[in-house]
CSV table of C-alpha atoms in Angstrom, one decimal:
chain,number,residue,atom,x,y,z
A,1,MET,CA,-12.6,8.8,-4.0
A,2,ALA,CA,-13.6,9.1,0.0
A,3,VAL,CA,-15.8,6.1,-0.4
A,4,LEU,CA,-12.7,4.3,-2.0
A,5,ALA,CA,-10.6,5.1,0.8
A,6,PHE,CA,-13.3,4.2,3.7
A,7,ILE,CA,-13.8,1.0,2.2
A,8,ARG,CA,-9.7,0.4,1.8
A,9,THR,CA,-9.3,1.5,5.3
A,10,PHE,CA,-12.5,-0.4,6.9
A,11,ASN,CA,-10.8,-3.9,5.0
A,12,ARG,CA,-7.7,-3.1,6.5
A,13,GLU,CA,-9.2,-3.0,9.6
A,14,THR,CA,-11.3,-5.8,9.4
A,15,GLN,CA,-8.0,-7.8,8.6
A,16,ILE,CA,-6.4,-6.8,11.6
A,17,PHE,CA,-9.2,-7.3,13.7
A,18,VAL,CA,-9.5,-11.1,12.7
A,19,LEU,CA,-5.5,-11.3,13.3
A,20,MET,CA,-6.2,-9.7,16.7
A,21,LEU,CA,-8.7,-12.5,17.8
A,22,MET,CA,-6.0,-15.4,16.2
A,23,LEU,CA,-3.0,-13.6,18.0
A,24,VAL,CA,-4.2,-12.8,21.3
A,25,PRO,CA,-5.1,-16.2,22.5
A,26,LEU,CA,-1.9,-17.5,21.3
A,27,ALA,CA,0.1,-14.8,22.6
A,28,GLY,CA,-1.8,-15.6,26.0
A,29,GLN,CA,0.0,-18.7,26.2
A,30,LEU,CA,3.2,-17.1,26.7
A,31,TYR,CA,3.0,-16.3,30.3
A,32,PHE,CA,4.0,-16.4,34.3
A,33,HIS,CA,2.2,-16.5,37.2
A,34,PRO,CA,3.2,-13.7,39.7
A,35,PHE,CA,1.3,-14.5,43.1
A,36,ASN,CA,-1.4,-17.4,42.5
A,37,ASP,CA,-1.9,-20.2,39.6
A,38,SER,CA,-5.2,-18.6,38.5
A,39,PHE,CA,-3.7,-15.3,37.6
A,40,ARG,CA,-1.0,-15.1,34.9
A,41,VAL,CA,0.8,-12.5,33.2
A,42,SER,CA,1.2,-12.8,29.6
A,43,PHE,CA,2.0,-11.5,25.9
A,44,GLY,CA,-1.9,-11.0,25.3
A,45,THR,CA,-2.5,-7.8,26.8
A,46,PRO,CA,0.4,-6.1,24.9
A,47,THR,CA,-1.2,-7.8,22.0
A,48,PHE,CA,-4.7,-6.8,23.0
A,49,PHE,CA,-3.3,-3.3,23.6
A,50,PHE,CA,-1.4,-2.8,20.3
A,51,SER,CA,-4.5,-3.9,18.2
A,52,LEU,CA,-6.8,-1.5,19.6
A,53,LEU,CA,-4.5,1.4,19.0
A,54,LEU,CA,-4.4,0.2,15.3
A,55,LEU,CA,-8.1,-0.4,14.9
A,56,ARG,CA,-9.7,3.3,14.7
A,57,ARG,CA,-13.2,2.3,13.3
A,58,ILE,CA,-14.0,-0.2,15.3
A,59,HIS,CA,-15.4,-0.1,18.9
A,60,PRO,CA,-13.0,-1.0,21.2
A,61,VAL,CA,-15.9,-2.5,23.5
A,62,VAL,CA,-16.8,-4.9,20.2
A,63,SER,CA,-12.8,-5.8,20.2
A,64,GLY,CA,-13.2,-6.5,24.1
A,65,LEU,CA,-16.1,-8.7,23.8
A,66,SER,CA,-14.5,-10.6,20.9
A,67,ALA,CA,-10.9,-11.0,22.0
A,68,GLY,CA,-11.9,-11.9,25.6
A,69,THR,CA,-14.7,-14.6,24.4
A,70,MET,CA,-11.9,-16.3,22.0
A,71,VAL,CA,-9.1,-16.2,24.8
A,72,VAL,CA,-11.7,-17.8,27.3
A,73,LEU,CA,-12.9,-20.6,24.6
A,74,PHE,CA,-9.1,-21.2,23.7
A,75,ARG,CA,-8.1,-21.9,27.3
A,76,ILE,CA,-11.0,-23.9,27.9
A,77,LEU,CA,-10.5,-25.9,24.8
A,78,LEU,CA,-6.9,-26.3,25.7
A,79,ASP,CA,-8.1,-27.6,29.4
A,80,VAL,CA,-10.3,-30.0,28.3
A,81,SER,CA,-8.2,-31.2,25.5
A,82,PHE,CA,-4.6,-31.6,27.3
A,83,TYR,CA,-5.1,-31.4,30.9
A,84,SER,CA,-8.3,-33.7,31.5
A,85,TYR,CA,-10.6,-30.8,32.8
A,86,GLY,CA,-14.0,-31.0,32.8
A,87,PHE,CA,-16.0,-28.3,31.1
A,88,THR,CA,-17.7,-26.8,33.9
A,89,ASP,CA,-14.6,-26.9,35.9
A,90,ALA,CA,-12.3,-25.3,33.0
A,91,PHE,CA,-15.1,-22.6,32.3
A,92,GLU,CA,-15.3,-21.6,36.4
A,93,THR,CA,-11.3,-21.5,35.9
A,94,ARG,CA,-10.9,-19.2,32.8
A,95,TYR,CA,-14.1,-17.1,32.9
A,96,PRO,CA,-12.6,-14.6,34.9
A,97,THR,CA,-10.5,-13.2,32.1
A,98,PHE,CA,-12.9,-12.5,30.2
A,99,PHE,CA,-13.7,-9.7,32.4
A,100,TYR,CA,-10.2,-8.4,32.4
A,101,TYR,CA,-10.5,-7.8,28.2
A,102,ILE,CA,-13.9,-6.4,28.3
A,103,THR,CA,-12.7,-3.7,31.5
A,104,PHE,CA,-9.4,-3.0,29.1
A,105,ALA,CA,-11.7,-2.2,26.1
A,106,CYS,CA,-14.0,-0.2,28.0
A,107,LEU,CA,-11.7,1.7,30.2
A,108,PHE,CA,-9.8,2.3,26.6
A,109,GLY,CA,-13.0,3.5,25.2
A,110,LEU,CA,-13.5,5.8,28.0
A,111,PHE,CA,-10.2,7.6,27.8
A,112,ARG,CA,-10.7,7.7,24.2
A,113,ILE,CA,-7.0,6.8,23.8
A,114,ASN,CA,-7.1,6.4,20.2
A,115,ARG,CA,-7.6,10.1,19.9
A,116,LEU,CA,-4.1,10.5,21.8
A,117,HIS,CA,-1.5,9.1,19.3
A,118,HIS,CA,0.0,12.3,19.0
A,119,ARG,CA,0.9,12.2,22.8
A,120,PRO,CA,2.4,8.7,23.6
A,121,LEU,CA,3.5,9.2,26.9
A,122,LEU,CA,-0.3,10.1,28.1
A,123,ILE,CA,-1.1,7.0,26.4
A,124,GLY,CA,1.5,4.9,28.4
A,125,PHE,CA,0.2,6.6,31.4
A,126,LEU,CA,-3.6,5.7,30.6
A,127,GLY,CA,-2.6,2.3,29.8
A,128,ILE,CA,-1.0,1.8,33.1
A,129,ILE,CA,-4.1,2.6,34.9
A,130,THR,CA,-6.5,0.6,32.1
A,131,GLU,CA,-4.4,-2.4,32.8
A,132,VAL,CA,-4.2,-2.2,36.8
A,133,PHE,CA,-8.0,-1.5,36.7
A,134,SER,CA,-8.5,-4.8,34.4
A,135,SER,CA,-6.2,-6.9,36.5
A,136,ILE,CA,-8.3,-5.7,39.6
A,137,ALA,CA,-11.4,-6.9,37.5
A,138,GLU,CA,-10.3,-10.2,37.1
A,139,ILE,CA,-8.7,-10.8,40.3
A,140,SER,CA,-12.2,-9.8,41.6
A,141,PHE,CA,-14.4,-12.5,39.8
A,142,GLN,CA,-11.5,-14.8,40.6
A,143,TYR,CA,-12.0,-14.2,44.3
A,144,ILE,CA,-16.1,-14.5,43.8
A,145,SER,CA,-15.1,-18.1,41.9
A,146,PHE,CA,-12.9,-19.8,44.2
A,147,GLY,CA,-12.0,-17.3,46.8
A,148,ALA,CA,-8.7,-16.3,45.3
A,149,ALA,CA,-6.5,-13.9,47.9
A,150,PHE,CA,-5.3,-10.4,46.9
A,151,THR,CA,-3.2,-8.3,48.9
A,152,LEU,CA,-1.4,-4.7,48.7
A,153,ALA,CA,1.7,-6.5,47.4
A,154,ASP,CA,0.0,-8.0,44.8
A,155,LEU,CA,-1.4,-4.8,43.5
A,156,HIS,CA,2.3,-3.3,43.5
A,157,LYS,CA,3.3,-6.4,41.3
A,158,ILE,CA,0.4,-5.6,39.0
A,159,SER,CA,1.3,-2.1,38.9
A,160,VAL,CA,5.0,-2.7,38.0
A,161,ILE,CA,4.2,-5.4,35.4
A,162,ALA,CA,1.7,-2.8,34.0
A,163,ILE,CA,4.2,0.2,33.8
A,164,PHE,CA,6.4,-1.8,31.6
A,165,ARG,CA,3.8,-3.6,29.5
A,166,SER,CA,2.0,-0.5,28.8
A,167,TYR,CA,5.2,1.6,27.8
A,168,PHE,CA,6.7,-1.4,25.9
A,169,THR,CA,3.5,-1.6,23.9
A,170,VAL,CA,3.3,2.1,23.2
A,171,GLY,CA,7.0,2.5,22.3
A,172,PHE,CA,6.5,-0.3,19.7
A,173,PHE,CA,3.4,0.8,18.2
A,174,ASN,CA,5.5,4.6,17.6
A,175,LEU,CA,8.5,2.8,16.2
A,176,MET,CA,6.1,1.1,13.7
A,177,LYS,CA,4.5,4.7,13.0
A,178,LEU,CA,7.9,6.4,12.8
A,179,TYR,CA,8.9,3.8,10.2
A,180,THR,CA,5.5,4.1,8.5
A,181,THR,CA,6.1,7.8,8.2
A,182,LYS,CA,9.3,7.4,6.8
A,183,ILE,CA,8.3,5.3,4.1
A,184,LYS,CA,5.4,8.0,3.1
A,185,VAL,CA,7.5,10.7,3.3
A,186,GLN,CA,9.9,9.1,1.1
A,187,GLN,CA,7.3,8.0,-1.3
A,188,THR,CA,5.9,11.5,-1.6
A,189,ARG,CA,9.6,12.6,-2.3
A,190,GLU,CA,9.6,10.6,-5.4
A,191,GLN,CA,6.2,11.3,-6.5
A,192,ASN,CA,7.1,15.2,-6.2
A,193,ALA,CA,10.5,14.5,-8.0
A,194,HIS,CA,8.3,12.5,-10.9
A,195,LEU,CA,5.8,15.4,-11.4
A,196,LEU,CA,8.2,17.9,-11.3
A,197,MET,CA,10.1,16.5,-14.0
A,198,VAL,CA,6.9,15.7,-15.8
A,199,ILE,CA,5.9,19.4,-15.4
A,200,SER,CA,9.1,20.5,-16.7
A,201,ASN,CA,9.0,18.7,-19.9
A,202,LEU,CA,5.6,20.1,-20.2
A,203,TYR,CA,7.0,23.3,-19.8
A,204,GLU,CA,9.4,22.4,-22.5
A,205,GLU,CA,6.5,21.4,-25.0
A,206,THR,CA,5.1,24.6,-24.3
A,207,ILE,CA,7.9,26.7,-25.7
A,208,HIS,CA,8.0,24.5,-28.6
A,209,LEU,CA,4.0,25.1,-28.9
A,210,ASP,CA,5.0,28.8,-28.4
A,211,LYS,CA,7.0,28.6,-31.4
A,212,THR,CA,4.6,26.6,-33.6
A,213,LEU,CA,1.8,29.6,-32.8
A,214,LYS,CA,4.0,32.2,-33.9
A,215,ASN,CA,5.1,30.4,-36.9
A,216,SER,CA,1.1,29.5,-37.9
A,217,GLU,CA,0.5,33.3,-37.3
A,218,LYS,CA,3.0,34.4,-39.8
A,219,ILE,CA,2.2,31.7,-42.3
A,220,THR,CA,-1.7,32.5,-41.6
A,221,ARG,CA,-0.6,36.5,-42.1
A,222,ASP,CA,1.5,35.4,-45.6
A,223,ALA,CA,-0.9,33.1,-47.2
A,224,TYR,CA,-3.8,35.9,-46.6
A,225,PHE,CA,-1.4,38.6,-48.0
A,226,LEU,CA,-0.8,36.2,-51.1
A,227,TYR,CA,-5.1,36.1,-51.4
A,228,GLU,CA,-5.3,39.4,-51.5
A,229,SER,CA,-2.6,39.9,-54.2
A,230,LEU,CA,-4.2,37.2,-56.4
A,231,LYS,CA,-7.8,38.8,-55.7
A,232,LYS,CA,-6.2,41.9,-57.0
A,233,LEU,CA,-4.9,40.5,-60.0
A,234,GLU,CA,-7.9,38.9,-60.6
A,235,ASP,CA,-10.2,42.5,-60.3
A,236,GLN,CA,-7.5,44.2,-62.8
A,237,GLY,CA,-8.3,41.6,-65.3
A,238,GLN,CA,-4.6,40.0,-65.0
A,239,PRO,CA,-4.8,36.2,-65.8
A,240,VAL,CA,-5.3,34.1,-62.7
A,241,PRO,CA,-6.7,30.4,-62.3
A,242,ASP,CA,-10.5,30.6,-61.6
A,243,ASP,CA,-10.0,28.5,-58.2
A,244,LEU,CA,-6.5,29.8,-57.1
A,245,PRO,CA,-7.9,32.6,-54.6
A,246,ALA,CA,-10.6,30.7,-53.4
A,247,LYS,CA,-7.9,27.7,-52.9
A,248,THR,CA,-5.7,30.3,-51.0
A,249,LEU,CA,-8.6,31.6,-48.9
A,250,LYS,CA,-9.5,27.8,-48.0
A,251,ILE,CA,-5.6,27.3,-47.2
A,252,VAL,CA,-5.6,30.6,-44.8
A,253,GLY,CA,-8.8,29.5,-42.8
A,254,GLU,CA,-7.2,26.0,-42.3
A,255,ILE,CA,-4.1,27.4,-40.7
A,256,HIS,CA,-6.0,29.4,-38.8
A,257,ASP,CA,-8.1,26.4,-37.3
A,258,ILE,CA,-4.8,24.9,-36.6
A,259,LYS,CA,-3.5,27.9,-34.7
A,260,LYS,CA,-6.7,28.1,-32.7
A,261,ASP,CA,-6.6,24.3,-31.7
A,262,ASN,CA,-2.9,25.0,-30.8
A,263,GLN,CA,-3.7,27.9,-28.9
A,264,ARG,CA,-6.3,25.9,-26.9
A,265,ILE,CA,-3.6,23.2,-26.2
A,266,PHE,CA,-1.1,25.8,-25.3
A,267,SER,CA,-3.8,27.3,-23.0
A,268,GLY,CA,-4.5,24.1,-21.0
A,269,LEU,CA,-0.5,23.1,-20.6
A,270,SER,CA,0.0,26.4,-19.4
A,271,LYS,CA,-2.8,26.6,-16.8
A,272,LEU,CA,-1.7,22.9,-15.9
A,273,ILE,CA,1.9,23.7,-15.0
A,274,SER,CA,0.8,27.3,-13.0
A,275,ASP,CA,-2.1,25.1,-11.2
A,276,GLU,CA,0.4,22.5,-9.7
A,277,ASN,CA,1.2,22.7,-6.0
A,278,PHE,CA,4.6,22.9,-6.5
A,279,ALA,CA,7.2,26.1,-5.7
A,280,GLU,CA,8.3,27.6,-9.1
A,281,TYR,CA,11.5,28.6,-7.7
A,282,MET,CA,13.8,26.3,-6.1
A,283,ASP,CA,17.5,26.1,-4.6
A,284,VAL,CA,19.8,25.6,-7.3
A,285,LYS,CA,21.5,22.5,-5.1
A,286,ALA,CA,18.1,20.8,-4.8
A,287,LEU,CA,17.5,21.4,-8.4
A,288,LEU,CA,20.8,19.7,-9.5
A,289,ASN,CA,20.0,16.8,-6.8
A,290,LEU,CA,16.8,16.2,-8.5
A,291,VAL,CA,18.1,16.1,-11.9
A,292,ALA,CA,20.8,13.4,-10.8
A,293,LYS,CA,17.9,11.3,-9.5
A,294,VAL,CA,15.9,10.8,-12.3
A,295,ASN,CA,18.7,10.6,-14.8
A,296,GLN,CA,20.2,7.8,-12.6
A,297,GLU,CA,16.9,5.9,-13.1
A,298,TYR,CA,17.4,6.6,-16.3
A,299,ALA,CA,20.7,5.3,-16.9
A,300,VAL,CA,19.8,1.8,-14.7
A,301,MET,CA,17.1,1.4,-17.1
A,302,LEU,CA,19.6,2.2,-19.9
A,303,LYS,CA,21.9,-0.8,-18.1
A,304,LYS,CA,24.5,1.5,-17.9
A,305,GLU,CA,26.9,2.2,-15.1
A,306,ILE,CA,26.9,6.0,-14.8
A,307,LYS,CA,28.1,8.1,-11.8
A,308,ILE,CA,26.5,11.5,-11.3
A,309,ASP,CA,28.4,14.0,-9.4
A,310,VAL,CA,26.4,17.3,-8.3
A,311,ASP,CA,28.1,20.5,-7.1
A,312,ALA,CA,27.5,23.8,-6.6
A,313,GLU,CA,29.5,27.2,-5.5
A,314,GLY,CA,28.8,30.3,-4.4
A,315,SER,CA,25.5,31.9,-2.6
A,316,HIS,CA,22.6,31.3,-5.1
A,317,PRO,CA,19.2,32.8,-4.9
A,318,LYS,CA,16.1,30.7,-6.0
A,319,TYR,CA,15.9,29.9,-9.6
A,320,HIS,CA,12.7,29.3,-11.7
A,321,VAL,CA,12.5,25.7,-11.5
A,322,TYR,CA,10.8,24.6,-14.7
A,323,SER,CA,13.2,26.7,-17.4
A,324,MET,CA,16.2,25.4,-15.3
A,325,LEU,CA,15.3,21.5,-15.3
A,326,SER,CA,14.3,21.5,-18.6
A,327,ILE,CA,17.8,23.1,-19.8
A,328,ILE,CA,19.9,20.9,-17.7
A,329,ASN,CA,17.9,18.0,-17.8
A,330,ASN,CA,18.0,17.7,-21.7
A,331,LEU,CA,22.1,18.3,-21.5
A,332,VAL,CA,22.5,15.3,-18.8
A,333,THR,CA,20.0,12.8,-20.8
A,334,ASN,CA,22.6,13.8,-23.8
A,335,ALA,CA,25.5,13.0,-21.7
A,336,ILE,CA,24.1,9.6,-20.4
A,337,GLU,CA,23.1,8.4,-23.6
A,338,ALA,CA,26.6,9.5,-25.4
A,339,ILE,CA,28.6,7.6,-22.7
A,340,GLU,CA,28.7,3.3,-23.9
A,341,ASN,CA,28.2,1.3,-21.0
A,342,LYS,CA,30.3,3.0,-17.6
A,343,GLY,CA,31.3,6.8,-16.9
A,344,ILE,CA,30.9,9.7,-14.9
A,345,VAL,CA,28.5,12.9,-15.5
A,346,THR,CA,29.3,15.8,-13.4
A,347,LEU,CA,26.8,18.7,-12.9
A,348,HIS,CA,28.6,22.1,-11.4
A,349,ALA,CA,26.7,25.5,-10.9
A,350,GLU,CA,28.7,28.7,-9.7
A,351,LYS,CA,27.8,32.3,-9.4
A,352,LYS,CA,30.2,34.7,-10.9
A,353,GLY,CA,28.6,38.4,-10.1
A,354,ASP,CA,25.0,38.6,-11.8
A,355,TRP,CA,25.6,35.2,-13.8
A,356,VAL,CA,24.9,31.7,-13.3
A,357,HIS,CA,27.5,29.7,-14.7
A,358,LEU,CA,26.3,25.9,-15.5
A,359,HIS,CA,28.8,23.4,-16.4
A,360,ILE,CA,27.4,20.0,-17.7
A,361,SER,CA,30.1,17.3,-18.2
A,362,ASP,CA,30.8,14.0,-19.1
A,363,ASN,CA,33.7,11.5,-19.8
A,364,GLY,CA,31.9,9.8,-22.9
A,365,PRO,CA,33.3,9.5,-26.5
A,366,GLY,CA,33.1,13.2,-27.5
A,367,ILE,CA,31.5,15.3,-30.6
A,368,SER,CA,33.3,15.1,-33.7
A,369,GLU,CA,34.7,18.4,-35.4
A,370,LYS,CA,32.2,17.6,-38.1
A,371,ARG,CA,29.0,17.6,-36.1
A,372,ARG,CA,30.3,20.4,-33.5
A,373,GLN,CA,28.9,22.7,-36.2
A,374,VAL,CA,25.3,21.1,-36.6
A,375,ILE,CA,24.3,19.8,-33.7
A,376,PHE,CA,22.4,23.2,-32.5
A,377,GLU,CA,20.2,22.7,-35.6
A,378,PRO,CA,17.0,22.0,-35.2
A,379,GLY,CA,16.2,18.3,-36.5
A,380,PHE,CA,20.3,17.2,-36.2
A,381,THR,CA,20.3,14.1,-34.3
A,382,SER,CA,22.6,11.2,-34.0
A,383,LYS,CA,20.5,8.9,-32.2
A,384,TYR,CA,18.3,6.1,-33.4
A,385,ASP,CA,15.9,3.9,-31.7
A,386,THR,CA,16.0,-0.2,-32.4
A,387,SER,CA,13.9,-0.1,-34.8
A,388,GLY,CA,16.5,2.6,-36.8
A,389,VAL,CA,14.1,5.4,-36.2
A,390,PRO,CA,15.5,8.7,-35.6
A,391,SER,CA,15.0,11.0,-32.6
A,392,THR,CA,13.4,14.5,-33.1
A,393,GLY,CA,16.3,16.4,-32.7
A,394,ILE,CA,15.0,19.2,-31.1
A,395,GLY,CA,16.6,18.7,-27.6
A,396,LEU,CA,19.9,20.8,-28.2
A,397,SER,CA,17.9,23.4,-30.5
A,398,TYR,CA,15.7,24.0,-27.5
A,399,VAL,CA,18.2,24.6,-25.0
A,400,THR,CA,19.8,26.8,-27.4
A,401,ARG,CA,16.6,28.9,-28.0
A,402,VAL,CA,15.7,28.9,-23.9
A,403,VAL,CA,19.2,30.2,-23.4
A,404,GLU,CA,18.9,33.1,-25.8
A,405,GLU,CA,15.3,34.0,-24.7
A,406,PHE,CA,16.9,34.3,-21.2
A,407,HIS,CA,19.6,36.7,-22.8
A,408,GLY,CA,22.3,33.5,-21.8
A,409,LYS,CA,25.2,32.1,-23.7
A,410,ILE,CA,25.9,28.4,-24.4
A,411,ARG,CA,29.3,26.8,-25.6
A,412,MET,CA,30.7,23.2,-26.0
A,413,LYS,CA,34.0,22.1,-25.6
A,414,SER,CA,34.8,18.3,-26.7
A,415,ILE,CA,37.6,15.9,-27.4
A,416,PRO,CA,40.7,16.9,-27.4
A,417,GLU,CA,40.1,20.1,-26.0
A,418,VAL,CA,38.6,17.9,-22.7
A,419,LYS,CA,38.1,14.5,-22.1
A,420,GLY,CA,34.7,14.0,-23.0
A,421,THR,CA,32.2,17.0,-23.4
A,422,VAL,CA,31.6,19.8,-21.4
A,423,PHE,CA,28.8,22.2,-22.0
A,424,THR,CA,28.6,25.5,-20.7
A,425,ILE,CA,25.6,28.0,-20.2
A,426,GLN,CA,26.0,31.6,-18.9
A,427,LEU,CA,22.5,32.7,-17.6
A,428,PRO,CA,21.7,36.4,-16.1
A,429,ILE,CA,20.4,35.6,-12.9
A,430,LYS,CA,17.8,38.6,-12.7
A,431,ASN,CA,15.7,36.8,-15.6
A,432,LEU,CA,15.8,33.5,-13.7
A,433,VAL,CA,14.5,34.8,-10.2
A,434,LYS,CA,11.3,35.9,-9.0
A,435,LYS,CA,10.4,39.7,-9.9
A,436,GLY,CA,10.1,41.9,-6.9
């Protein structure tokens, strides 16, 4: 993974480096002459400075040599092609610029500016010093070539220009970093929300698996008692088919193997849930918002226009994430599926003494009197996929089971008592908060 990350970073830096070699010469053509016809102030410097701030793995001197060479060659090409300069004259005029870029790069590396991204004001200050000395280096070579004069007034102009260009570059760079950070934070939040929902679903599966384990254990015990009874009858000489005790013992062994396999799966799921780096307890408003966000996306996927409102009353402690998520999410998902095209789902939590009351309501078609008697039964479903295959029908039975395990209560109201359907769940707070 580390190698792949390095390769991706290196490829990204190579692209920035190539882009720099193209943009710096072009940006250098947007310029003005502050005090002589040879020295120009352009956008090439901010572009080069900005590129150096982005290039963390390529040494600044390499960038300076490459950018300086490209700028000089580009300007010579323009002079020869459009201004009828001879190559020698164009070279003598343009080569001092190379020393600007190489000096800038050397000082950038000497000050280790790329290690100061967390201190933008210091980067700006060092950028001013770097640009002033780079400009002096360029003007010095211009003086060597054709005796260009340089005064203290010129130094003042250079310094003022350097201040504006340096802090403009640093400001733009930090705006870009802020934007990138905001995107990363949003992506991290979305990934965490997704992982929390996945883990809550796994938690739900562990509840079902735990129930299956208990059933398997009971069936194993009952089958073994049956085997012992048959064996006792056989020992007493009573008529028993010859192979029946052996077959019964074989069934006992197979059920026992299934139980062991389920135990291994249960252990793995439990470890996976406990090993994830998420807080096991969360504020109820954050929990409700998480369920609302995920189910809003689910509604969009179903091409339904559904508004999900969230509200919480009272001062709540932090509740166990996975049990609360799996209960609420099941009911909200059912509400969204029940609404035909357009509707509202409301999530409301209130603290009443030692109890938390959760209300999940929708303005859908409601539940008929006939179905109210069986909706909490395992296996009952009114949902079918496009192929006509029914769903498992374990969602509400799971919710009921968890609520009962927490010594809570679940009630349901529907048309004509209320508009749509309302599920109210009462849970004792002491069973949902961290012990101790």
